[in-house]
PDB file of C-alpha atoms in Angstrom:
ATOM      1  CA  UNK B   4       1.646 -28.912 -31.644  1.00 52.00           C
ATOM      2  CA  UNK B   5      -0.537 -25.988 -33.003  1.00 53.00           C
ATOM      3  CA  UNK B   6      -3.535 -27.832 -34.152  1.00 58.00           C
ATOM      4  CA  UNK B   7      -3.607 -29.782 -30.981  1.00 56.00           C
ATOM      5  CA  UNK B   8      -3.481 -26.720 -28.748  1.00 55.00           C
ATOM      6  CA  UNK B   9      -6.131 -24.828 -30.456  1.00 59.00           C
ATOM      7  CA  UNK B  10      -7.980 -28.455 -29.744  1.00 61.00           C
ATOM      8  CA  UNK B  11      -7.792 -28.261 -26.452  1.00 60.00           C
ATOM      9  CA  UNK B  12      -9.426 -24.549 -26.436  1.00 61.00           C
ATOM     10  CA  UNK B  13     -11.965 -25.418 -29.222  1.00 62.00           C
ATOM     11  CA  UNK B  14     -12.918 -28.596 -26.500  1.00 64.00           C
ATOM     12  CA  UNK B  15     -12.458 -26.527 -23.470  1.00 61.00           C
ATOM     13  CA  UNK B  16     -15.263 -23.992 -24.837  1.00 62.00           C
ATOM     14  CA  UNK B  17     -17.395 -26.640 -25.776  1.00 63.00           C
ATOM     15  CA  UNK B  18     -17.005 -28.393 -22.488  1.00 64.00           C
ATOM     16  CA  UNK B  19     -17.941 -24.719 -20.645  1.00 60.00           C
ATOM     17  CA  UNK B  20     -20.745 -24.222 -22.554  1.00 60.00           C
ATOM     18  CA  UNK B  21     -22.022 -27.683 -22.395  1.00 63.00           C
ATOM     19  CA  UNK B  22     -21.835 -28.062 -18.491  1.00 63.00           C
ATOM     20  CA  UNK B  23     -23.412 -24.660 -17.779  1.00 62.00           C
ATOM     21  CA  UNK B  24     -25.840 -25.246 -20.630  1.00 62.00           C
ATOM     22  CA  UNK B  25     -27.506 -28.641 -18.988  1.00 63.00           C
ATOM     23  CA  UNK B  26     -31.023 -28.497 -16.989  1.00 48.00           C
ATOM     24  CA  UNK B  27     -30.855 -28.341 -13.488  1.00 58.00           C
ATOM     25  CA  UNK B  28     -29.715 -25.262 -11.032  1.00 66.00           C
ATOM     26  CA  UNK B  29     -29.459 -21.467 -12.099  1.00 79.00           C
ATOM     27  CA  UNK B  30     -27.597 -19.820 -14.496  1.00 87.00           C
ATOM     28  CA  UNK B  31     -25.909 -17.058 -12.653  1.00 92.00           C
ATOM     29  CA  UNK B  32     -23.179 -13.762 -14.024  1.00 96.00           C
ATOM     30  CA  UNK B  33     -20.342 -12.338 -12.105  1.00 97.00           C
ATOM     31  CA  UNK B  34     -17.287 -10.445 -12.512  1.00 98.00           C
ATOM     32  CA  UNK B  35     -13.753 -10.955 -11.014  1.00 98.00           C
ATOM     33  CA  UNK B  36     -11.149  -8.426 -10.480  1.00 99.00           C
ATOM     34  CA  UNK B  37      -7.380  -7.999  -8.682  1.00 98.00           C
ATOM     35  CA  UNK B  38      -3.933  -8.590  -8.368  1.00 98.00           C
ATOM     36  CA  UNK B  39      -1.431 -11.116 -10.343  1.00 98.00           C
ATOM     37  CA  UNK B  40       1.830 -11.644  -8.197  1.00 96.00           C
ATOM     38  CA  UNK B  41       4.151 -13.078 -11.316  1.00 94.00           C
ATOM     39  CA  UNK B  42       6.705 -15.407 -10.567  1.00 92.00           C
ATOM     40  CA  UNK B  43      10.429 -14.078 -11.808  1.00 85.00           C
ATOM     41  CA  UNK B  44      10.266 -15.493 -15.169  1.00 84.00           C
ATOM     42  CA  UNK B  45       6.998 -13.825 -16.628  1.00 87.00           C
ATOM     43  CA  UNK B  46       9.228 -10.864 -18.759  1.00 78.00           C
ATOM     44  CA  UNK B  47      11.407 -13.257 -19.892  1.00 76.00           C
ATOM     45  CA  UNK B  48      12.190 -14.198 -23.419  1.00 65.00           C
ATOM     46  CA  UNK B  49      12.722 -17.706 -24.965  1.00 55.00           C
ATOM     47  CA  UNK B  50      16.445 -16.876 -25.124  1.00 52.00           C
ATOM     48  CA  UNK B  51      17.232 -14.729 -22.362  1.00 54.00           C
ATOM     49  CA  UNK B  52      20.219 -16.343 -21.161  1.00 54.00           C
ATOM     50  CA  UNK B  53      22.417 -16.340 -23.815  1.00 52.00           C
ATOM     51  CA  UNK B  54      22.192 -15.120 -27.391  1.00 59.00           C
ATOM     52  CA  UNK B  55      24.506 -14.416 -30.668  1.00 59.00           C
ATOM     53  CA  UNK B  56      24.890 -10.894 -31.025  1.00 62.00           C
ATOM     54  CA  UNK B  57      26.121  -9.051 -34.133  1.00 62.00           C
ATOM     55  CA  UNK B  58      28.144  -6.005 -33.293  1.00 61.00           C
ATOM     56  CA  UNK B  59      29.360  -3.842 -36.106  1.00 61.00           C
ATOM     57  CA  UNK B  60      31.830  -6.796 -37.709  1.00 60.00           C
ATOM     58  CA  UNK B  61      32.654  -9.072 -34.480  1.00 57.00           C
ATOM     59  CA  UNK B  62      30.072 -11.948 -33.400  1.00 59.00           C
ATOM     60  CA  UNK B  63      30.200 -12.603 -29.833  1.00 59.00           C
ATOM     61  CA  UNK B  64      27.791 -13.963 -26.763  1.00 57.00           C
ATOM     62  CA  UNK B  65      25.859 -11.582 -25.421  1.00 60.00           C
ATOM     63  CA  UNK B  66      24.332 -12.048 -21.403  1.00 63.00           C
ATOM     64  CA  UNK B  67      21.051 -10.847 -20.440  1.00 63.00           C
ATOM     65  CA  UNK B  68      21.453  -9.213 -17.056  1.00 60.00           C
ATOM     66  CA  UNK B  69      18.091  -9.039 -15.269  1.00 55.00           C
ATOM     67  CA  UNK B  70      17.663  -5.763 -13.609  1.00 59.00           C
ATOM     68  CA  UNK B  71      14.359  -6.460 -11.985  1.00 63.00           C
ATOM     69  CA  UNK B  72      11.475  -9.068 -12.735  1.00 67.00           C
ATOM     70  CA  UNK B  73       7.987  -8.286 -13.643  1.00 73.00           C
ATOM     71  CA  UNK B  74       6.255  -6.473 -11.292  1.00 81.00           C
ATOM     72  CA  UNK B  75       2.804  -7.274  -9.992  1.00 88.00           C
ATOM     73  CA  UNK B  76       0.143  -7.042 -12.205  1.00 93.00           C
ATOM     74  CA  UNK B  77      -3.893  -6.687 -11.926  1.00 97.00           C
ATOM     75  CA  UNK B  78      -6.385  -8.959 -13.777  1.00 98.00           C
ATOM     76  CA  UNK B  79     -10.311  -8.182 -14.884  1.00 99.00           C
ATOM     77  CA  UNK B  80     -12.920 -10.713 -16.151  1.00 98.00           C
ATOM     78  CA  UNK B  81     -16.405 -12.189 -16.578  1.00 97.00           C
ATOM     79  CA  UNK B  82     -17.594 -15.623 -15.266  1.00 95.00           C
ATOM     80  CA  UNK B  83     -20.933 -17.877 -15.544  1.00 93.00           C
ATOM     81  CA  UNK B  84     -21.806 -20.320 -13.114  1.00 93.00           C
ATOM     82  CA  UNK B  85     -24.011 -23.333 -12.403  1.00 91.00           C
ATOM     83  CA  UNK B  86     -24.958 -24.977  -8.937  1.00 90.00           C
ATOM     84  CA  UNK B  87     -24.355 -28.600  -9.676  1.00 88.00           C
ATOM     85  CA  UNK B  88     -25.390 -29.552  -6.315  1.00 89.00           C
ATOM     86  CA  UNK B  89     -25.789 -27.989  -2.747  1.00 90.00           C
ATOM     87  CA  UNK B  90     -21.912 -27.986  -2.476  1.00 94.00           C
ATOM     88  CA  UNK B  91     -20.279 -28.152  -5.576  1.00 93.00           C
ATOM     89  CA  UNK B  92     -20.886 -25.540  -8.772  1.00 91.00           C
ATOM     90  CA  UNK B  93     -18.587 -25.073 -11.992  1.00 92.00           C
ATOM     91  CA  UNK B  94     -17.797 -21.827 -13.507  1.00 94.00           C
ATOM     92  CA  UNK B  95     -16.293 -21.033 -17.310  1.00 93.00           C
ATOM     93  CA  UNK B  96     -15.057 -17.364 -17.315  1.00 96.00           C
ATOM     94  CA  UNK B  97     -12.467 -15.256 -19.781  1.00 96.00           C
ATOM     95  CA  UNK B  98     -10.333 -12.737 -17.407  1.00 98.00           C
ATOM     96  CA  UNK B  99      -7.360 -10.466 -18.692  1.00 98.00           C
ATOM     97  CA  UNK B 100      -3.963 -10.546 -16.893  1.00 98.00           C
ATOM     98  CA  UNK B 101      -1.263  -7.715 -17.209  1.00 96.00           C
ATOM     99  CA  UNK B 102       2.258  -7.791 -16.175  1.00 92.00           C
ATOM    100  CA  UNK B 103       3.846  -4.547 -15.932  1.00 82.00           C
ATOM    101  CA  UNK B 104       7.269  -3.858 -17.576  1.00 76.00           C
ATOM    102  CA  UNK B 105      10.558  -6.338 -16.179  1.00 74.00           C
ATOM    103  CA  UNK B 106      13.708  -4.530 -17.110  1.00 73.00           C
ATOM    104  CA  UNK B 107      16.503  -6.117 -18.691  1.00 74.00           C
ATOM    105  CA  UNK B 108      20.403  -5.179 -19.946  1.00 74.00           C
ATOM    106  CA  UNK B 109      21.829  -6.792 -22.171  1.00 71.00           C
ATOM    107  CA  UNK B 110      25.935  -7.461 -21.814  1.00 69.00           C
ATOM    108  CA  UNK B 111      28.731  -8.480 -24.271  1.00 61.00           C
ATOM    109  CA  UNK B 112      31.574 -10.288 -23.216  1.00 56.00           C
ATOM    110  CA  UNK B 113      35.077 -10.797 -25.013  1.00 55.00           C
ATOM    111  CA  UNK B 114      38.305  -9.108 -25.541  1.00 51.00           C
ATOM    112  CA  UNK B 115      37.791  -6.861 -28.294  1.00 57.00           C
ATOM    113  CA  UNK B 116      34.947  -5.188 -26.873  1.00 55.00           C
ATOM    114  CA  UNK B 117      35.429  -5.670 -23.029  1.00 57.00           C
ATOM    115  CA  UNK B 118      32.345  -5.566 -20.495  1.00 57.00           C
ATOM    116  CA  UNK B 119      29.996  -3.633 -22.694  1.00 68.00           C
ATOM    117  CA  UNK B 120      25.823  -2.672 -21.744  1.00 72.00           C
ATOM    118  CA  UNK B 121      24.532  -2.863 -25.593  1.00 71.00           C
ATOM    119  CA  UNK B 122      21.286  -2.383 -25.203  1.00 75.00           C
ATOM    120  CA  UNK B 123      18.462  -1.845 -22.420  1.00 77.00           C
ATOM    121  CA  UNK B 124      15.041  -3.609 -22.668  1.00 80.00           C
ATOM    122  CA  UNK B 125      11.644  -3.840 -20.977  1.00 83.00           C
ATOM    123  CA  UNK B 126       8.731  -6.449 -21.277  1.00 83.00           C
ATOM    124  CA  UNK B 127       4.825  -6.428 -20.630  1.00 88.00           C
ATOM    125  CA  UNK B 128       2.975  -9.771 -20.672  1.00 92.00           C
ATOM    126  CA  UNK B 129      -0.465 -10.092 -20.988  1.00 95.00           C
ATOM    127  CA  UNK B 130      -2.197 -13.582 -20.384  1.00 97.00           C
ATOM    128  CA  UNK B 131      -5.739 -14.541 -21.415  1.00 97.00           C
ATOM    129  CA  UNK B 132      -6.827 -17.669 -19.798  1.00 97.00           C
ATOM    130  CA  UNK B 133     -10.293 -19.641 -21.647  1.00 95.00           C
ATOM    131  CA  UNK B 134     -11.627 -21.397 -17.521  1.00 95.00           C
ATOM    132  CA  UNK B 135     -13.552 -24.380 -16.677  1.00 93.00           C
ATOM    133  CA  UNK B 136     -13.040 -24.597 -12.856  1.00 95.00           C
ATOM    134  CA  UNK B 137     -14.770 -26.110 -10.356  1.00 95.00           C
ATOM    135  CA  UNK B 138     -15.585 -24.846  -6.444  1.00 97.00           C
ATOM    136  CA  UNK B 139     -16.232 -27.464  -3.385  1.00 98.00           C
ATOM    137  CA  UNK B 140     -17.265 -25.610  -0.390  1.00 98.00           C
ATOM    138  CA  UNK B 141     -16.391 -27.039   3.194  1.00 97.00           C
ATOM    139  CA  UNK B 142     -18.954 -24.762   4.149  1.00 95.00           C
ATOM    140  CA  UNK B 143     -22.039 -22.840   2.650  1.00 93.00           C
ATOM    141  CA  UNK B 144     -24.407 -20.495   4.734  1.00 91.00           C
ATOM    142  CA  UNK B 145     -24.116 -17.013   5.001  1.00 94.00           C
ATOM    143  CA  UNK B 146     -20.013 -17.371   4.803  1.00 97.00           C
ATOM    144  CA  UNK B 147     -19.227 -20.031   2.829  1.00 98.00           C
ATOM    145  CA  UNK B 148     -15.830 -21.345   2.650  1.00 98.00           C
ATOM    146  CA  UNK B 149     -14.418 -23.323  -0.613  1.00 99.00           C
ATOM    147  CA  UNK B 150     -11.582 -24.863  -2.182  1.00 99.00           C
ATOM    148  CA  UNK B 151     -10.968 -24.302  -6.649  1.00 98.00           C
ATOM    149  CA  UNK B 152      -9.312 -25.559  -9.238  1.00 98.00           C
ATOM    150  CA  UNK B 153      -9.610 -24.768 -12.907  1.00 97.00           C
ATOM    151  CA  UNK B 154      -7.956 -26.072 -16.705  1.00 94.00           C
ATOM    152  CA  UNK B 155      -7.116 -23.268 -18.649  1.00 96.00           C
ATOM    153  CA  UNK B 156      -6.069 -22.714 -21.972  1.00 94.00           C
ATOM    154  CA  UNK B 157      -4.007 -19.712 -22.263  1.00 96.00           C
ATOM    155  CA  UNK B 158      -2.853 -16.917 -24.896  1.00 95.00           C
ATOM    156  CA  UNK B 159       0.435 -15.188 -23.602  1.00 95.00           C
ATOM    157  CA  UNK B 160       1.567 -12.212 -25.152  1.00 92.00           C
ATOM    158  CA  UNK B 161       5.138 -10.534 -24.601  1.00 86.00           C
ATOM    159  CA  UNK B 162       5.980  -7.193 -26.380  1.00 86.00           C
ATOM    160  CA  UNK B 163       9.684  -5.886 -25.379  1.00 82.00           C
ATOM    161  CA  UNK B 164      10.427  -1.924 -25.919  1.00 83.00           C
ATOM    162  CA  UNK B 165      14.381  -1.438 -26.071  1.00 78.00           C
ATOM    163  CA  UNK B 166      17.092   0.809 -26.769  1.00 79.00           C
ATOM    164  CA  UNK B 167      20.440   0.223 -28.378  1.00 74.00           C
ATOM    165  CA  UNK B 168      23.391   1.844 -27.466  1.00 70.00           C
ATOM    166  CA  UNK B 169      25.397   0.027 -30.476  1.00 65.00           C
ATOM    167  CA  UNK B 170      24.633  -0.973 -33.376  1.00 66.00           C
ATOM    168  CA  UNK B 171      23.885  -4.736 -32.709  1.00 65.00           C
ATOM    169  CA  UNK B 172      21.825  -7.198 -34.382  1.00 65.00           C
ATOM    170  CA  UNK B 173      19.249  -9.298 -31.992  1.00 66.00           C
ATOM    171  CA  UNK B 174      18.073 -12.605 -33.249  1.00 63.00           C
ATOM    172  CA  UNK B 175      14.770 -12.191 -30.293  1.00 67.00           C
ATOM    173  CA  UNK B 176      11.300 -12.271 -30.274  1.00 67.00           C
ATOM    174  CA  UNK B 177      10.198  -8.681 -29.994  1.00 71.00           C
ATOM    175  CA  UNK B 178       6.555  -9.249 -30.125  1.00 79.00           C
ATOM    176  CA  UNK B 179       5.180 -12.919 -29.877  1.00 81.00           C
ATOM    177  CA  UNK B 180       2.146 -14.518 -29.106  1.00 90.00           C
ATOM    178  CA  UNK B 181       2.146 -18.114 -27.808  1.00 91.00           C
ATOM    179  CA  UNK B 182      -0.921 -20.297 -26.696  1.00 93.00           C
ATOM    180  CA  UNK B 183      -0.846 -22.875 -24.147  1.00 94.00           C
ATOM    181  CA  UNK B 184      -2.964 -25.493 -21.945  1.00 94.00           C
ATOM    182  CA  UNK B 185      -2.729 -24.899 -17.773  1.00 96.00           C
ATOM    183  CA  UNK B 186      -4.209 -24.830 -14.759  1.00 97.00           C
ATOM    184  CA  UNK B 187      -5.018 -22.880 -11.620  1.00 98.00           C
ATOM    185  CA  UNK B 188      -5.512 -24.416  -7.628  1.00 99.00           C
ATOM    186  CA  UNK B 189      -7.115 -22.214  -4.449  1.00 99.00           C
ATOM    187  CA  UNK B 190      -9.177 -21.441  -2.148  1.00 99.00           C
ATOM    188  CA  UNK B 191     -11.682 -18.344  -1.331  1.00 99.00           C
ATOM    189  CA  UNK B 192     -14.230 -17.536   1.095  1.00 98.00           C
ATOM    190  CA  UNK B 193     -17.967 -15.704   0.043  1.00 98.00           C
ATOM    191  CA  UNK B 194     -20.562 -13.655   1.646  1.00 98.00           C
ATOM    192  CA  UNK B 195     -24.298 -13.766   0.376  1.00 96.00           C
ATOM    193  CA  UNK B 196     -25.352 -10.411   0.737  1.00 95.00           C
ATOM    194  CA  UNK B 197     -28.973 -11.051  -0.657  1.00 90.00           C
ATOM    195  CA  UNK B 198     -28.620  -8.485  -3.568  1.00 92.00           C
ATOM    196  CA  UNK B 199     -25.123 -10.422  -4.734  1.00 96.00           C
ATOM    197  CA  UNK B 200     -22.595 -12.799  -3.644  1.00 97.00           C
ATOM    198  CA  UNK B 201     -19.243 -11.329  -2.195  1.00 98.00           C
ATOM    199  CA  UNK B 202     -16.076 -13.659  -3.034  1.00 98.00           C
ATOM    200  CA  UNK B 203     -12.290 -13.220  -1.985  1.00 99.00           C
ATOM    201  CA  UNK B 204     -10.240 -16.154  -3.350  1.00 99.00           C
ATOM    202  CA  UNK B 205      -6.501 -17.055  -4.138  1.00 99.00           C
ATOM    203  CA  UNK B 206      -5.525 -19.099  -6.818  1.00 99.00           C
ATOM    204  CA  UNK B 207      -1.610 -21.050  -7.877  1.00 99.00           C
ATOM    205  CA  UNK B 208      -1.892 -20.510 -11.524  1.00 99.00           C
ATOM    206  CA  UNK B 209       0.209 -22.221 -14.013  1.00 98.00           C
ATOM    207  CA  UNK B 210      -0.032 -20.765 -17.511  1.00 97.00           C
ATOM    208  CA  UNK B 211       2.509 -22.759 -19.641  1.00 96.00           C
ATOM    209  CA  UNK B 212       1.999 -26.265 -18.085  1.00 94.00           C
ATOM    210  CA  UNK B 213       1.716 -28.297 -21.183  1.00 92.00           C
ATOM    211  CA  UNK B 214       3.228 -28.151 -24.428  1.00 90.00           C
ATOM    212  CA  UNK B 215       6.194 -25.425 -23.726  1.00 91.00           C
ATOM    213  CA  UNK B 216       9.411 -25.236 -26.476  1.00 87.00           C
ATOM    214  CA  UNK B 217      13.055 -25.761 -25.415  1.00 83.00           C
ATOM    215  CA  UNK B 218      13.782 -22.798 -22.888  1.00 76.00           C
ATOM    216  CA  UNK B 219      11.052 -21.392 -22.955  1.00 84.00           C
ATOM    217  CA  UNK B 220      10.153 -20.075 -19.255  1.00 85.00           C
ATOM    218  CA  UNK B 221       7.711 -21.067 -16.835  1.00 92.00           C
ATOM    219  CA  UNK B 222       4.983 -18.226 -16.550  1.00 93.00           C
ATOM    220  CA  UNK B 223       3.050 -18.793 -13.364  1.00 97.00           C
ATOM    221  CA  UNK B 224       1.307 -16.466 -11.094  1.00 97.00           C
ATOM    222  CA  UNK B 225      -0.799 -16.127  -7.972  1.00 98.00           C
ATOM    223  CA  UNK B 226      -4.146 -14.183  -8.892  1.00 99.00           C
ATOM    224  CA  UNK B 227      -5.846 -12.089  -5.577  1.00 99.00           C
ATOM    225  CA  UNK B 228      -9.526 -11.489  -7.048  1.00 99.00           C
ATOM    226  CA  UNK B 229     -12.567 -10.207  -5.723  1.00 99.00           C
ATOM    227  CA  UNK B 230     -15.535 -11.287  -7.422  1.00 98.00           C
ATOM    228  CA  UNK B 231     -19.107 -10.508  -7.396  1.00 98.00           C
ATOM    229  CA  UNK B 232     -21.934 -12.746  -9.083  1.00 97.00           C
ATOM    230  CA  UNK B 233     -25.081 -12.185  -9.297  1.00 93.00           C
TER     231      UNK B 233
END
């Protein structure tokens, strides 16, 4: 599963710099900026229901209790675009997405040790998405309107901080870094300003579409950007 992922991103580059390398229609540079609205599973881990948990000599089931979900995020990145025709232009771009810190407890049930909080815990996930998209405008004049949609390949990063109030052993994933093929959906509207082109858009984005392990979470966010190109 690997080797084919890191395919997909070796054929995804190729394909971005292919398309925006051909003859035909200006070469133009932007940069996008905003928010990332997570969905409630970002911070989680790939076992955060239920785990075995090692306290001093008993073995028992610990719950993860989720205190809050990720909260929103912001995103930065770079773009290149290419006017395909009068309506139509594709894009490749490389943008950074962080998730601030989802908070987590972490509970043991059973007789000998009764309801016990072992351990507190909080997650940040970054996502790097690799983007060929393409944008279809209903409209282009001085406000154009257009609908987008993108294949992304994805690096997702999840680092969890935490502190033990007994001494437990976790079999987690403190620090991992995962890569996966997606995709994004929207719509945004621009302004040509002359100088620069003014976009708003707002994109469905679905980080982990293809190729995720056995309970391992669905990651997917809405992205609020404002880009300019130039």
């Amino acid at each position: 599963m690997k080797n084919i992922t890191k395919q997909v991103a070796i054929l995804l580059l190729l394909i971005n710099f292919s398309l925006l390398a051909e003859s035909g229609g200006s070469l133009e540079f932007g940069f996008i900026g905003g928010l990332s609205i997570p969905n409630e599973n970002m911070s989680d881990f790939f076992n955060v229901e239920n785990v075995s948990v090692q306290v001093d000599s008993l073995k028992s089931v610990g719950t993860f209790i989720t205190n809050s979900a990720a909260d929103k995020g912001y995103h930065l990145g770079a773009r290149l675009s290419k006017d395909i025709t009068n309506n139509i232009y594709i894009y490749g771009a490389l943008t950074f997405h962080r998730f601030n810190k989802g908070s987590y407890e972490l509970a043991v049930y059973n007789e000998e040790l009764s309801d016990t909080v072992l351990a507190h815990f909080q997650a940040t996930t970054n996502i790097v998405p690799i983007t060929l998209g393409i944008n279809a405008y209903l409209m282009r004049k001085t406000v154009g309107l257009y609908l987008t949609g993108d294949l992304t390949y994805n690096f997702i990063s999840t680092s969890v901080d935490y502190e033990v109030k007994k001494k437990i052993t976790l079999p987690i994933y403190l620090d991992r870094t995962i890569s996966r093929p997606g995709c994004g959906i929207g719509a945004g509207i621009d302004f040509d300003l002359s100088l620069f082109l003014l976009a708003v858009e707002a994109k469905y984005n679905l980080s982990n579409l293809v190729g995720r392990e056995d309970g391992e979470p669905k990651k997917n966010y809405v992205s609020i950007s404002l880009g300019v190109t130039f």
